[in-house]
mmCIF file of C-alpha atoms in Angstrom:
data_model
loop_
_atom_site.group_PDB
_atom_site.id
_atom_site.type_symbol
_atom_site.label_atom_id
_atom_site.label_comp_id
_atom_site.label_asym_id
_atom_site.label_seq_id
_atom_site.Cartn_x
_atom_site.Cartn_y
_atom_site.Cartn_z
ATOM 1 C CA GLN T 24 57.642 -125.213 30.911
ATOM 2 C CA ASN T 25 60.183 -125.752 27.937
ATOM 3 C CA GLY T 26 57.379 -124.202 25.639
ATOM 4 C CA GLU T 27 57.127 -121.150 27.632
ATOM 5 C CA ASP T 28 60.720 -120.692 27.753
ATOM 6 C CA THR T 29 60.988 -121.111 23.860
ATOM 7 C CA GLU T 30 58.006 -118.375 23.682
ATOM 8 C CA ALA T 31 59.735 -116.006 25.889
ATOM 9 C CA VAL T 32 63.157 -116.107 23.878
ATOM 10 C CA LYS T 33 61.003 -115.601 20.907
ATOM 11 C CA ALA T 34 59.245 -112.866 22.263
ATOM 12 C CA PHE T 35 62.533 -111.357 23.075
ATOM 13 C CA GLN T 36 63.752 -111.639 19.420
ATOM 14 C CA SER T 37 60.809 -109.893 18.165
ATOM 15 C CA MET T 38 61.183 -107.195 20.497
ATOM 16 C CA MET T 39 64.883 -106.623 18.927
ATOM 17 C CA VAL T 40 63.624 -106.875 15.555
ATOM 18 C CA GLU T 41 60.921 -104.127 16.363
ATOM 19 C CA ASP T 42 63.454 -102.171 17.975
ATOM 20 C CA VAL T 43 61.505 -102.335 21.349
ATOM 21 C CA GLN T 44 64.076 -101.316 24.191
ATOM 22 C CA PRO T 45 63.813 -103.839 27.101
ATOM 23 C CA ASN T 46 64.193 -103.205 30.731
ATOM 24 C CA GLU T 47 66.334 -105.067 33.325
ATOM 25 C CA TYR T 48 63.249 -107.171 34.245
ATOM 26 C CA THR T 49 62.754 -108.210 30.624
ATOM 27 C CA TYR T 50 66.257 -109.148 30.385
ATOM 28 C CA ALA T 51 66.040 -111.161 33.756
ATOM 29 C CA SER T 52 63.171 -113.240 32.609
ATOM 30 C CA VAL T 53 64.555 -114.012 29.109
ATOM 31 C CA LEU T 54 67.786 -115.091 30.561
ATOM 32 C CA ILE T 55 66.400 -117.482 33.021
ATOM 33 C CA SER T 56 64.551 -118.658 29.935
ATOM 34 C CA CYS T 57 67.825 -119.449 28.314
ATOM 35 C CA GLY T 58 69.157 -120.985 31.407
ATOM 36 C CA ASN T 59 66.028 -123.203 31.567
ATOM 37 C CA LEU T 60 66.566 -124.167 27.856
ATOM 38 C CA LYS T 61 70.297 -124.730 28.566
ATOM 39 C CA ASP T 62 70.658 -122.195 25.488
ATOM 40 C CA ILE T 63 74.078 -120.630 25.975
ATOM 41 C CA GLY T 64 74.136 -119.173 22.383
ATOM 42 C CA ASN T 65 71.384 -117.212 23.073
ATOM 43 C CA GLY T 66 72.315 -116.399 26.610
ATOM 44 C CA LYS T 67 75.547 -114.957 25.834
ATOM 45 C CA LEU T 68 74.244 -112.869 22.861
ATOM 46 C CA ILE T 69 71.436 -111.303 25.311
ATOM 47 C CA HIS T 70 74.182 -110.761 27.899
ATOM 48 C CA GLY T 71 76.024 -108.966 25.131
ATOM 49 C CA LEU T 72 72.749 -106.729 24.453
ATOM 50 C CA MET T 73 72.403 -106.316 28.274
ATOM 51 C CA VAL T 74 75.798 -104.743 28.627
ATOM 52 C CA LYS T 75 75.557 -102.608 25.716
ATOM 53 C CA SER T 76 72.092 -101.386 26.995
ATOM 54 C CA GLY T 77 73.684 -100.475 30.308
ATOM 55 C CA PHE T 78 71.682 -102.996 32.369
ATOM 56 C CA GLU T 79 74.649 -105.087 33.426
ATOM 57 C CA SER T 80 74.650 -103.750 36.921
ATOM 58 C CA ALA T 81 71.083 -104.050 37.551
ATOM 59 C CA LEU T 82 70.511 -106.651 40.431
ATOM 60 C CA ALA T 83 67.671 -108.599 38.600
ATOM 61 C CA SER T 84 69.760 -108.937 35.613
ATOM 62 C CA GLN T 85 72.631 -110.046 37.431
ATOM 63 C CA THR T 86 71.386 -112.636 39.413
ATOM 64 C CA SER T 87 69.470 -113.979 36.362
ATOM 65 C CA LEU T 88 72.629 -113.944 34.453
ATOM 66 C CA LEU T 89 74.237 -116.065 37.232
ATOM 67 C CA THR T 90 71.470 -118.379 37.128
ATOM 68 C CA MET T 91 71.783 -118.656 33.538
ATOM 69 C CA TYR T 92 75.391 -119.520 33.515
ATOM 70 C CA LEU T 93 74.961 -121.977 36.359
ATOM 71 C CA ARG T 94 72.023 -123.882 34.566
ATOM 72 C CA CYS T 95 74.249 -123.913 31.166
ATOM 73 C CA GLY T 96 77.139 -125.536 33.086
ATOM 74 C CA LEU T 97 79.411 -122.616 33.028
ATOM 75 C CA VAL T 98 80.612 -122.210 36.534
ATOM 76 C CA ASP T 99 83.634 -119.934 35.659
ATOM 77 C CA ASP T 100 81.434 -117.516 33.745
ATOM 78 C CA SER T 101 78.714 -117.543 36.837
ATOM 79 C CA LEU T 102 81.550 -116.923 39.399
ATOM 80 C CA ARG T 103 82.654 -114.073 37.102
ATOM 81 C CA VAL T 104 79.054 -112.517 37.552
ATOM 82 C CA PHE T 105 79.046 -113.361 41.259
ATOM 83 C CA LYS T 106 81.921 -111.172 42.225
ATOM 84 C CA CYS T 107 80.536 -108.143 40.585
ATOM 85 C CA ILE T 108 77.439 -108.508 42.573
#
């Protein structure tokens, strides 16, 4: 599982380098992978990109963001996301 999650994060990073625009489902998937890996650094970076791209209010992205923060142990951040859903 972790190997697949690592590959998902690497694929997302490659998309960014190649200027490929992710959609809400891409953000949702990579945020879940960050949560599985407990990779809060990339998770917060991707959260910022998601906001900048206008996908913060997409339900799939919000639920994945909530899950990522919970899996990384950031309960306060997950509560902030939950209040916005």
